[in-house]
Coordinates of C-alpha atoms in Angstrom, one line a residue:
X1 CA 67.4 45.5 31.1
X2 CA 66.8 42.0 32.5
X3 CA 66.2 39.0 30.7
X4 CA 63.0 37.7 32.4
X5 CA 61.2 40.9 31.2
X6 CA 61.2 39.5 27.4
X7 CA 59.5 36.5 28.9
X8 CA 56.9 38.5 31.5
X9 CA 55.9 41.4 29.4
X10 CA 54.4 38.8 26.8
X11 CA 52.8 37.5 29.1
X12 CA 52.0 40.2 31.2
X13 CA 50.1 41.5 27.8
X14 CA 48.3 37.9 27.5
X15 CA 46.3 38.3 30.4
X16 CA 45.2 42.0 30.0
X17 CA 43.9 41.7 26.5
X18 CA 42.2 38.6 28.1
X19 CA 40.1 40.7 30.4
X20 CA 39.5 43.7 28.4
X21 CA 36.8 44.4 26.0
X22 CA 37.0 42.5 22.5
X23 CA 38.1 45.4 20.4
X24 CA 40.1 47.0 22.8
X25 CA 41.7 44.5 23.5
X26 CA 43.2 43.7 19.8
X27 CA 44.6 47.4 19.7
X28 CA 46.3 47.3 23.0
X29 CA 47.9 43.7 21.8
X30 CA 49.3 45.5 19.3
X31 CA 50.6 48.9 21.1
X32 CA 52.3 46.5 23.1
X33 CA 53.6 44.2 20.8
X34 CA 55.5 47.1 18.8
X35 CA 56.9 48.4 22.3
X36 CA 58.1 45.0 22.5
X37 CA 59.7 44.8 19.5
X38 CA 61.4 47.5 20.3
X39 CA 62.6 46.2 23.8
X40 CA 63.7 43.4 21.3
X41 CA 66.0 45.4 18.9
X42 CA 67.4 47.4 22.3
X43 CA 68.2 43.8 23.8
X44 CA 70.3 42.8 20.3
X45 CA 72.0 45.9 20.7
X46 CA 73.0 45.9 24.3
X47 CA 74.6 42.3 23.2
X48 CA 76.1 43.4 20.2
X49 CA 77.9 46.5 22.3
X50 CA 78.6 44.6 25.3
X51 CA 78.6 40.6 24.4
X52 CA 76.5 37.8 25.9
X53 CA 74.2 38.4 28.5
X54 CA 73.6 36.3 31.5
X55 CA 71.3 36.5 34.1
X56 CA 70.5 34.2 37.3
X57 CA 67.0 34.2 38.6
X58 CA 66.6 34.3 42.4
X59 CA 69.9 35.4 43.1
X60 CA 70.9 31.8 42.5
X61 CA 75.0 30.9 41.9
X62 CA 75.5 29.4 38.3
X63 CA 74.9 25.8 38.1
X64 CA 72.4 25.8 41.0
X65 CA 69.3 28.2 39.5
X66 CA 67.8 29.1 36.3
X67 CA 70.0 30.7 34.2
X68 CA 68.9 33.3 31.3
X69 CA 71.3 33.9 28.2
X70 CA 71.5 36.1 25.9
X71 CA 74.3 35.9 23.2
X72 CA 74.0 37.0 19.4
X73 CA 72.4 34.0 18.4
X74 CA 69.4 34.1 20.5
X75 CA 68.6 37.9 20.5
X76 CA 68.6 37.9 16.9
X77 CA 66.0 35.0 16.9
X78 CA 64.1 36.9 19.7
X79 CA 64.0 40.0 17.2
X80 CA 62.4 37.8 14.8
X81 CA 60.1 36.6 17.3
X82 CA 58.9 39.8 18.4
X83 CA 59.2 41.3 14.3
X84 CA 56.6 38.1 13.2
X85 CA 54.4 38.0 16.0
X86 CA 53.6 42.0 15.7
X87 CA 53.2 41.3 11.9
X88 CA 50.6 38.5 12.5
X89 CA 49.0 40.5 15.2
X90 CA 48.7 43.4 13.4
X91 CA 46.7 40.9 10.5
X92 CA 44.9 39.4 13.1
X93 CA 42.7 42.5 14.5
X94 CA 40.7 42.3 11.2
X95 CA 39.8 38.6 11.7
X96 CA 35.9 37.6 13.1
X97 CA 37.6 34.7 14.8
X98 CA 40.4 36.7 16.7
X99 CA 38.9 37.2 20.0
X100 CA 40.4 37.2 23.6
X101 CA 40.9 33.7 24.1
X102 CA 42.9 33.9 20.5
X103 CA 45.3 36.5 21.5
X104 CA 45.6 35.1 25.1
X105 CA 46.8 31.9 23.7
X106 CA 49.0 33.8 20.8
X107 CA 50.6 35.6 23.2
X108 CA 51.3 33.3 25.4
X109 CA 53.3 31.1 22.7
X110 CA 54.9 33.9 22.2
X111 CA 56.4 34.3 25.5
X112 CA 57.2 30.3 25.5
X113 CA 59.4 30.5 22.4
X114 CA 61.7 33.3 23.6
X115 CA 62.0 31.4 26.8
X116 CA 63.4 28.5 24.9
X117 CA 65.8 30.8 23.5
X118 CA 67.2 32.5 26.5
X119 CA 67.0 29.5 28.7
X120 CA 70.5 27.4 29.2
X121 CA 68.5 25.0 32.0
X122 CA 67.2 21.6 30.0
X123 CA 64.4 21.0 32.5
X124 CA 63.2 24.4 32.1
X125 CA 63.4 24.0 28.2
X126 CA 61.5 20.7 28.6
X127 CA 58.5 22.7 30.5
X128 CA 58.3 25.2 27.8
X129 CA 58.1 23.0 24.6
X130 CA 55.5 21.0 26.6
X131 CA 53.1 24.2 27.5
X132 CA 53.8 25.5 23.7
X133 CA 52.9 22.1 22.6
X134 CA 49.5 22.7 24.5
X135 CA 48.9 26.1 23.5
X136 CA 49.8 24.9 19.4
X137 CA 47.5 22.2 19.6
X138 CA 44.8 24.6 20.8
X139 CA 45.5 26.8 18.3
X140 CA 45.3 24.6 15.7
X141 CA 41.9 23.4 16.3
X142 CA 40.8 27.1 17.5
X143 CA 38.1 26.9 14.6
X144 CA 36.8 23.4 15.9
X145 CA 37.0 21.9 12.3
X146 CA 37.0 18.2 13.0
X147 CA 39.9 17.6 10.7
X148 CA 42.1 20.2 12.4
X149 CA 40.9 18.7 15.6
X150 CA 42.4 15.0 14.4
X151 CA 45.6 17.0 13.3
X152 CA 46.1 18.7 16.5
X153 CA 45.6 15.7 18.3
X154 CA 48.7 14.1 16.0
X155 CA 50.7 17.0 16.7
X156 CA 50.2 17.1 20.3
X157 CA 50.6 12.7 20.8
X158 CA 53.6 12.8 18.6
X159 CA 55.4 15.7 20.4
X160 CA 54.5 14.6 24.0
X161 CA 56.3 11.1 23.0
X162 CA 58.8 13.0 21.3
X163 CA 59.3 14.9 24.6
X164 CA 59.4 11.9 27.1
X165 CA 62.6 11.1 25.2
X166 CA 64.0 14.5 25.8
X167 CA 62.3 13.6 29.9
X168 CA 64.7 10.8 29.9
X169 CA 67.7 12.1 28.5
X170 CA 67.4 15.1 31.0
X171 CA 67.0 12.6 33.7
X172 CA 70.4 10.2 32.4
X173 CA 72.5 13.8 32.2
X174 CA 71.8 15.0 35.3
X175 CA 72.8 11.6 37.1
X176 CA 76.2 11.6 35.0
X177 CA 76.8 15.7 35.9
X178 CA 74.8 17.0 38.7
X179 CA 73.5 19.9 36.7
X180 CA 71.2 20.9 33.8
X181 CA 72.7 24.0 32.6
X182 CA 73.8 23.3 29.1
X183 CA 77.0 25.1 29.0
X184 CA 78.3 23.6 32.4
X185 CA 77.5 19.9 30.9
X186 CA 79.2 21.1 28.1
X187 CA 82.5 22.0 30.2
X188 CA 82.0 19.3 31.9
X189 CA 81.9 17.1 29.2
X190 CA 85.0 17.7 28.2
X191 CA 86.3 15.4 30.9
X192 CA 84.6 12.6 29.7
X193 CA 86.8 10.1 27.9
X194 CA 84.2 6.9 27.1
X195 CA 81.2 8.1 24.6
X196 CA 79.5 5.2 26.1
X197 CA 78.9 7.3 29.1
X198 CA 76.8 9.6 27.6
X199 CA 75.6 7.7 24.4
X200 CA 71.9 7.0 25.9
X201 CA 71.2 10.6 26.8
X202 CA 72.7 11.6 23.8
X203 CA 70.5 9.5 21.5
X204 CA 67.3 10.6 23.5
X205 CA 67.9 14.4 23.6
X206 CA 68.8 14.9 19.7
X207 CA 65.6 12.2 18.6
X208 CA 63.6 15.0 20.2
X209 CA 65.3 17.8 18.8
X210 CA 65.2 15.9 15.2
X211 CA 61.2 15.9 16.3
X212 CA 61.2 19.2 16.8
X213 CA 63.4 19.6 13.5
X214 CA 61.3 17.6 11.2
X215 CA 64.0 15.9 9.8
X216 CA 63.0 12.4 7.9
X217 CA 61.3 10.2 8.7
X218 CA 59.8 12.5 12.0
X219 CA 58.5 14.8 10.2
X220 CA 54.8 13.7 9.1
X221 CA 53.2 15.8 12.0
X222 CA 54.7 18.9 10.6
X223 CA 51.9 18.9 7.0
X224 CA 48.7 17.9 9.7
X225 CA 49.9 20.6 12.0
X226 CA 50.7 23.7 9.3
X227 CA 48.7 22.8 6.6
X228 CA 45.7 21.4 8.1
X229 CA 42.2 23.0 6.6
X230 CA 40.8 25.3 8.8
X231 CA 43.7 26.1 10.9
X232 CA 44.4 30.4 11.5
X233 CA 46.8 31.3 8.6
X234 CA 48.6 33.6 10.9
X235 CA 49.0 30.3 13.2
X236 CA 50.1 28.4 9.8
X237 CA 52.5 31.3 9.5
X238 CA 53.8 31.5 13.0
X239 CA 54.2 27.7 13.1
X240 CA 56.0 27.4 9.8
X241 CA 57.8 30.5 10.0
X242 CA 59.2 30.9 13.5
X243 CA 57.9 27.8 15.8
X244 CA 60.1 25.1 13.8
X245 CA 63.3 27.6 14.8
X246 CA 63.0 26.3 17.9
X247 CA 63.9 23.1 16.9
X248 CA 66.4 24.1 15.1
X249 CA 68.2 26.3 18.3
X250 CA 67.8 23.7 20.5
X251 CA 69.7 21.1 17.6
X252 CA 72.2 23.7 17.6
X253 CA 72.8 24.2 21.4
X254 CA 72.3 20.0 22.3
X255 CA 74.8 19.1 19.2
X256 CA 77.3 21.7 20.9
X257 CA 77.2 20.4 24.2
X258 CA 77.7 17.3 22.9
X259 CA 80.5 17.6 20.2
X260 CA 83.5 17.1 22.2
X261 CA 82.6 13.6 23.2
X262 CA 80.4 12.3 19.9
X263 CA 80.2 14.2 16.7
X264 CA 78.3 13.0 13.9
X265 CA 77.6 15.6 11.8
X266 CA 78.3 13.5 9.1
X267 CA 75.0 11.6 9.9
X268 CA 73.0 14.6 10.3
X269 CA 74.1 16.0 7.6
X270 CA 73.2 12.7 5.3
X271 CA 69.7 13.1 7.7
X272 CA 69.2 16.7 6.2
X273 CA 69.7 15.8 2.4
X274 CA 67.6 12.9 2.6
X275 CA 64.8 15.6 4.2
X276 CA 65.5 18.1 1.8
X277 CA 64.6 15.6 -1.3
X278 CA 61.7 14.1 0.1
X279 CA 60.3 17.2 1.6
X280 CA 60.5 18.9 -2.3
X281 CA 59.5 15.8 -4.1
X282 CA 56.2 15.7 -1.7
X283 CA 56.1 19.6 -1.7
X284 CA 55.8 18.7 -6.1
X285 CA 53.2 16.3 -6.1
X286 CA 50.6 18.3 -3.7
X287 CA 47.6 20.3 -5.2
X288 CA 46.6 21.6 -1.4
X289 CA 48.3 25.8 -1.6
X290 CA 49.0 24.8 2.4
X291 CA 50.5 21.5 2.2
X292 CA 52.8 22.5 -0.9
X293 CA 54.0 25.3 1.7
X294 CA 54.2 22.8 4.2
X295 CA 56.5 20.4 2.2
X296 CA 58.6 23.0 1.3
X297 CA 59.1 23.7 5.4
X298 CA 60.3 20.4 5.9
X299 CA 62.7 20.7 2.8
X300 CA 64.2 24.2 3.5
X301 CA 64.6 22.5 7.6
X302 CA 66.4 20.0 5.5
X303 CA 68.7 22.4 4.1
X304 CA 69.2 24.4 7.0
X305 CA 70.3 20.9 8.6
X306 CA 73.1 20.4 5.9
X307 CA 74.4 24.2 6.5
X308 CA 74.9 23.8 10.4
X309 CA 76.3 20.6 9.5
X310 CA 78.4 20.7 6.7
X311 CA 81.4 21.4 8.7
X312 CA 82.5 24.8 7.4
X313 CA 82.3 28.0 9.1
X314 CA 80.1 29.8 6.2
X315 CA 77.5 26.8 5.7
X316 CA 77.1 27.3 9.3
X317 CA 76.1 30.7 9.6
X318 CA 74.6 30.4 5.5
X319 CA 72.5 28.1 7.9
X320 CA 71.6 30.4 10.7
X321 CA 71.1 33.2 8.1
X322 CA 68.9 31.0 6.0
X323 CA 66.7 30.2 9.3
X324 CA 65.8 34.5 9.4
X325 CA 65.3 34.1 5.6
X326 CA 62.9 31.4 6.1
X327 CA 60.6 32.7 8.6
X328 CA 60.3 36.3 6.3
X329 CA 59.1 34.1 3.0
X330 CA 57.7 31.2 4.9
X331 CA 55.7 33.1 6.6
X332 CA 54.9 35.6 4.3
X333 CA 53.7 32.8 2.3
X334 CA 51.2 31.2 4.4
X335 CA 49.6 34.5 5.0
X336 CA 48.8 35.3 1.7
X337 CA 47.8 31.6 1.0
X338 CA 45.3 32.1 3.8
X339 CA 44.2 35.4 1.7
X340 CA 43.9 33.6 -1.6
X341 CA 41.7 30.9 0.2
X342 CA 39.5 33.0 2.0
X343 CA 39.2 35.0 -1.1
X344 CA 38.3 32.4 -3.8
X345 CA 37.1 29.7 -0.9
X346 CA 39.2 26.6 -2.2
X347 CA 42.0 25.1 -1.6
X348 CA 43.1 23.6 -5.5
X349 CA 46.1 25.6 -6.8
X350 CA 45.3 23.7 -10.3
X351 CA 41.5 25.5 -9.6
X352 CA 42.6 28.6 -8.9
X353 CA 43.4 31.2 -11.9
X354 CA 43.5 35.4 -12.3
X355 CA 45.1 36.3 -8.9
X356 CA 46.9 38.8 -10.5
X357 CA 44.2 40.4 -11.8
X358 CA 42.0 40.6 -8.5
X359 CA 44.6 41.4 -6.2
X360 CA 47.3 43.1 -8.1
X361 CA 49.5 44.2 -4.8
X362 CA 49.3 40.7 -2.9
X363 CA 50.6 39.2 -6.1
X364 CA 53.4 41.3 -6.7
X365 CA 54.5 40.7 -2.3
X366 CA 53.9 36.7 -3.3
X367 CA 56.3 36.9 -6.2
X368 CA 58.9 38.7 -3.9
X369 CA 58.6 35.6 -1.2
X370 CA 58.6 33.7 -4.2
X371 CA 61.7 34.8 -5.6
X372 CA 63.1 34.5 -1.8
X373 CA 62.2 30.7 -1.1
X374 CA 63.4 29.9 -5.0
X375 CA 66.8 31.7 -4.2
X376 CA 66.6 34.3 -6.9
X377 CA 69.9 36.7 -7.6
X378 CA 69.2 39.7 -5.3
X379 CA 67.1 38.2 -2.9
X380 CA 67.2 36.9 0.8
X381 CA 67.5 33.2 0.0
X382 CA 70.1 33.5 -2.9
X383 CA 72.8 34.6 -0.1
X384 CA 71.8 32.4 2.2
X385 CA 71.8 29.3 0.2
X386 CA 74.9 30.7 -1.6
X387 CA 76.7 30.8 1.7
X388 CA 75.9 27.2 2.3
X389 CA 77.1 25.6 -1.2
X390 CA 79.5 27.4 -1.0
X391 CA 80.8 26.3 2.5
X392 CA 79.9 22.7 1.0
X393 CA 82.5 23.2 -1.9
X394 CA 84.6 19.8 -3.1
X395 CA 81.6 17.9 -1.5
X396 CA 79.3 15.7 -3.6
X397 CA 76.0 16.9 -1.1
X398 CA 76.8 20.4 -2.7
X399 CA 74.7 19.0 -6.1
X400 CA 71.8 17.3 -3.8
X401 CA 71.1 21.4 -2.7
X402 CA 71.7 22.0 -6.2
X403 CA 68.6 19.8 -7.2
X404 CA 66.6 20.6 -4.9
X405 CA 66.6 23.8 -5.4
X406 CA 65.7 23.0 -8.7
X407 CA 62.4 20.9 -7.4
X408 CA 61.8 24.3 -5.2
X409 CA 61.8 26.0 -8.5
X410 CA 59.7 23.5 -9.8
X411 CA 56.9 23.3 -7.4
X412 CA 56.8 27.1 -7.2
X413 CA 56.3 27.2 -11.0
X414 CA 52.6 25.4 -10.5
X415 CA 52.0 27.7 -7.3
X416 CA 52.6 30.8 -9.7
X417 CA 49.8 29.4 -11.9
X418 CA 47.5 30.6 -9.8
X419 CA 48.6 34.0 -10.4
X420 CA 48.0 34.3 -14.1
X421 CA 45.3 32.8 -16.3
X422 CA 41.5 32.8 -16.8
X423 CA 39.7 33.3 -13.4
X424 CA 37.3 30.3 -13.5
X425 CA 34.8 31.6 -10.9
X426 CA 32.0 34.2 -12.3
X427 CA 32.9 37.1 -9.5
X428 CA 35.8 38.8 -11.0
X429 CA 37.6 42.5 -10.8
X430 CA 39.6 43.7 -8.4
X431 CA 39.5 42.8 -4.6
X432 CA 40.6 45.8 -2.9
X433 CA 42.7 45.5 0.2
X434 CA 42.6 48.6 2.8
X435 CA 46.2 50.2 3.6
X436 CA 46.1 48.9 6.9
X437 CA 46.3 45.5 5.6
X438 CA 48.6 45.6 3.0
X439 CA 51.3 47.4 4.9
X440 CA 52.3 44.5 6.9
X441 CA 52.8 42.5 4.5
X442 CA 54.0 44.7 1.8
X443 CA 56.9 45.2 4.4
X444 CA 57.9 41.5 4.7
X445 CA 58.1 41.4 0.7
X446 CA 60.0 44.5 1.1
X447 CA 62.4 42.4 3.7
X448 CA 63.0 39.5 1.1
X449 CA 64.9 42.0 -1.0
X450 CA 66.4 43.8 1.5
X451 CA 67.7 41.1 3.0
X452 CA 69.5 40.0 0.0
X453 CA 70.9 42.8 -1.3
X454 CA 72.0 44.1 1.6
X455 CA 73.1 41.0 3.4
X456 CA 77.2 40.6 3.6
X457 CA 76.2 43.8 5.7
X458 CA 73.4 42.2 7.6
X459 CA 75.4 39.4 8.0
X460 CA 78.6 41.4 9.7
X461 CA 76.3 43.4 12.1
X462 CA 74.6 40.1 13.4
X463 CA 76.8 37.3 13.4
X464 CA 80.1 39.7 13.3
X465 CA 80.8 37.2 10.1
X466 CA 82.2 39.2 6.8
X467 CA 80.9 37.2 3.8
X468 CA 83.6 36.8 0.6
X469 CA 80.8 37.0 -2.3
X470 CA 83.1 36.2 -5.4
X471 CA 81.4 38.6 -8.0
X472 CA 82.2 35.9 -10.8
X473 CA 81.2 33.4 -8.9
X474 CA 77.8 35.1 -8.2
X475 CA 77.5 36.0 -11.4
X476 CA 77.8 32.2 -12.7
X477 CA 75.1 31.6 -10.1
X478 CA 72.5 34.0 -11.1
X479 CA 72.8 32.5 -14.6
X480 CA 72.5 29.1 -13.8
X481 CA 69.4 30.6 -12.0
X482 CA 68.2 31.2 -14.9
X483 CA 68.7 28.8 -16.8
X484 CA 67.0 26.1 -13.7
X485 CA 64.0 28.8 -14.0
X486 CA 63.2 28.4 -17.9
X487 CA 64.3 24.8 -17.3
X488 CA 61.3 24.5 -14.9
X489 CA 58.8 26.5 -16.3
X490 CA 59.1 24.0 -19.8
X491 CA 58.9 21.4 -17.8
X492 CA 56.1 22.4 -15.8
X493 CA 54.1 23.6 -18.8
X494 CA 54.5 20.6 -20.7
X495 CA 54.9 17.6 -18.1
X496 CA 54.3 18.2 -15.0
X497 CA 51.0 20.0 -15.4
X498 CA 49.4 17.5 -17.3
X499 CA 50.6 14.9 -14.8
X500 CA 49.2 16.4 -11.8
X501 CA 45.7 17.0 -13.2
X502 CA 45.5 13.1 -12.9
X503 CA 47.5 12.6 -10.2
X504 CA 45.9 12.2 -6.6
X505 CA 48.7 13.9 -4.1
X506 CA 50.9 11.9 -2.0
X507 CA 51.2 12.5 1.4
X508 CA 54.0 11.2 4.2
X509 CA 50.6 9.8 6.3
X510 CA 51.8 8.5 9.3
X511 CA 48.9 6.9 12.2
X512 CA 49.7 7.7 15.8
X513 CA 51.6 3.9 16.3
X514 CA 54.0 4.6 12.9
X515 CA 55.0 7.7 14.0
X516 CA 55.7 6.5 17.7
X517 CA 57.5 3.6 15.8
X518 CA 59.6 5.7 13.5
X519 CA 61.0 7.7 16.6
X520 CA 62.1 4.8 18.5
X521 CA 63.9 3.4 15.3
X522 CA 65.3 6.9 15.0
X523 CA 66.5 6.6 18.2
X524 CA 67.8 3.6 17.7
X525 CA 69.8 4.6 14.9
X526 CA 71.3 7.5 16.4
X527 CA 72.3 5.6 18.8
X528 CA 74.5 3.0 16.5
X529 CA 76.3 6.1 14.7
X530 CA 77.1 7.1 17.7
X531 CA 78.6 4.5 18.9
X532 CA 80.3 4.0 15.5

């Protein structure tokens, strides 16, 4: 099957459901979506059997056209495109404030993000962040709040400017090499002998990806964007849980086409430690359910940063495998934090009490992304983030993931408060969920485990990388889990508790000029290293 039918189909479905009647329209959305999915898994498949997939639009010679790729990497990431956005959907047709326009926009984004991760043409990737940015910032604001409004606006300044880096460093690579597909530059960049030749470009192209990454100190749009007020949770959870791995992807494809002429991993990776701290130290100190999860996405990008590179085979793919893990709990997550606010209308996590006891079954599927995020024995994160101390073994970094997965604990400890308790509010019992809406995401809990426990397998199939789990070693690991966990939950219970009931939260609040300053310096800095 050809490529460009990933990319149509979406939005082929987009403008049906946008002319159809309102209810119809959600149900068609989601026949589609599922068939599409399917096309998805078939696509992985067919790459799997056969290798990497390429195909020229136009009829056009390589080099000259616009070139679609498929290779394990991206189908995989298209499968988990496909998988969330059918998930959210399938939430979504119970919503009052899913209508046409909503889904036509959804969609849409949808289409944009597996274009970014089929296309090997740096102009066309440069359209497609640009529309997404558009259709993101609309999103955001769908519900016209006027603080969501102010956010989007953030989001959508900081990533244009972000983007007219990326303009630049397109324009700069395409006068050194003639073309603008990114695995011809990066053959053709092998020829190059002075790094000076290609230091500008580079230090433009990977400040944008960092944007895109939310990597410190670039990454104060990311709380206004996912966890502003009034913002869609099933847009929270698409844009925590998916949209940021196309940052990620295009870090990973830019820093290859770079790395035989200027590698400095060893700056990123010092980039994605520092993010990991700060992001879990802010994640800690936040009262707001949405900006704790939101802190925790710029930490876990953090981590994922350190895995790709660490400089060892296993942290790398620990970091690819960590990016599926991530968008199952992340997103997870933020959908039932959009549940819990609509059910008990705040916002306070030290406010909210009983969750457990109204909604027994969404409890249970936030304990399993829980236990996924925190890196609990048996679960999807615990291989992942195994994978990548492990690949970071004789390194002092490898205790810097240590700690913050202890802070991860930490902060989780005070988001599980809500679970148990007195309920405060005078409408108790049980809040009962219909099948319909339980099923999807009883089925992404489901995932978290299955993902961990069966994941040297998962890991072989996908990535055609077998995973050496030393049984002692995993064994010392699951009881130093445990030890962190009871560690935390003292510490929680009689410190951090009472500090944050006095505490007002501390945000990384950037204005519109800091934020366009703190890219330039980034760029700056870049720059240097690479020079260095």
């Amino acid at each position: 099957m050809e490529l460009y039918y990933y990319i149509i189909i979406p939005v082929f479905i987009a403008t049906l459901v946008y002319f159809l009647p309102n209810r119809g329209s959600r149900i068609i959305a989601f026949i589609m979506q599922l068939a599409l999915f399917g096309m998805s898994v078939y696509n992985f498949v067919q790459v799997k059997d056969n290798g990497v997939v390429t195909n020229y639009l136009g009829g056009w010679s390589n080099g000259v056209g616009i070139a679609l790729r498929a290779d394990s990497e991206a189908s995989i990431f298209i499968v988990m495109t496909t998988f969330l956005f059918l998930i959210t959907i399938s939430l979504g047709m119970f919503k009052e404030y899913i209508d046409n326009t909503f889904i036509f926009l959804f969609v849409i984004l949808e289409a944009l993000l597996i274009t970014t991760f089929l296309s090997t043409d740096l102009f066309n990737i440069y359209i497609v962040i640009e529309i997404s940015t558009i259709a993101v910032s609309i999103l955001i604001m769908y519900k016209r709040d006027s603080r969501s409004v102010y956010d989007a606006l953030i989001y959508f300044l900081s990533n244009i400017l972000g983007m007219t880096f990326f303009l630049f460093g397109i324009a700069f690579i395409y006068k050194i090499f003639g073309v603008l597909d990114i695995y011809i530059i990066a053959e053709k960049m092998k020829n190059i002998n002075d790094p000076l030749e290609v230091i500008l470009p580079f230090g433009l192209l990977m400040t944008a990806a960092c944007l895109k990454c939310a990597v410190l100190p670039l990454f104060s749009w990311l709380p206004k964007a996912h966890g502003t007020p009034s913002a869609p949770s099933i847009v929270s959870a698409i844009l925590s849980g998916l949209y940021v791995k196309g940052g990620i992807y295009l870090f990973i494809r830019l820093r290859s086409m770079f790395q035989p002429v200027i590698d400095i991993d060893h700056y990123f990776l010092l980039i994605g430690v520092i993010t990991a701290i700060v992001g879990v130290i802010l994640a800690i100190l936040q009262k707001d359910i949405k900006l704790i999860l939101a802190y925790h996405t710029v930490s876990q990008l953090g981590i994922i940063l350190v895995g790709i590179c660490a400089g060892s085979i296993e942290s790398y793919y620990g970091a690819l495998y960590h990016c599926i893990n991530h968008s199952i709990f992340k997103a997870l997550l933020f959908i039932i934090a959009g549940i819990i606010i609509e059910r008990y209308k705040i916002r306070n996590v030290t406010e909210i009490r009983g969750v457990f006891r109204r909604m027994p079954v969404v409890s249970i599927v936030a304990i399993m992304a829980i236990a996924g995020i925190t890196g609990t024995p048996f679960f999807n994160g615990s291989i992942s983030k195994y994978m990548i101390q492990a690949g970071l073994e004789g390194n002092l970094i490898k205790y810097s993931i240590v700690l913050v997965n202890f802070g991860t604990i930490l902060s989780f400890c005070k988001f599980l408060s809500m679970f148990f308790g007195k309920d405060f509010h005078r409408d108790k019992g049980v809040t009962l969920i219909n099948l319909i809406k339980t099923l999807p995401i009883f089925i992404m809990g489901l995932l978290c485990f299955l993902l961990g426990i069966m994941g040297d397998a998962l890991l072989e199939v996908v990535f055609n990388y077998r995973i050496s789990i030393i049984s002692y070693s995993y064994l010392l690991k699951s009881i130093y889990f445990i030890f962190t966990l009871l560690l935390a939950i003292a510490l929680y219970k009689y410190f951090l508790s009472r500090i944050l009931k006095r505490l007002k939260p501390i945000e990384f609040e950037l204005t519109f000029n800091h934020i366009a300053l703190s890219i330039v310096v980034f760029f700056v800095i870049t720059v240097i290293f690479g020079l260095i």
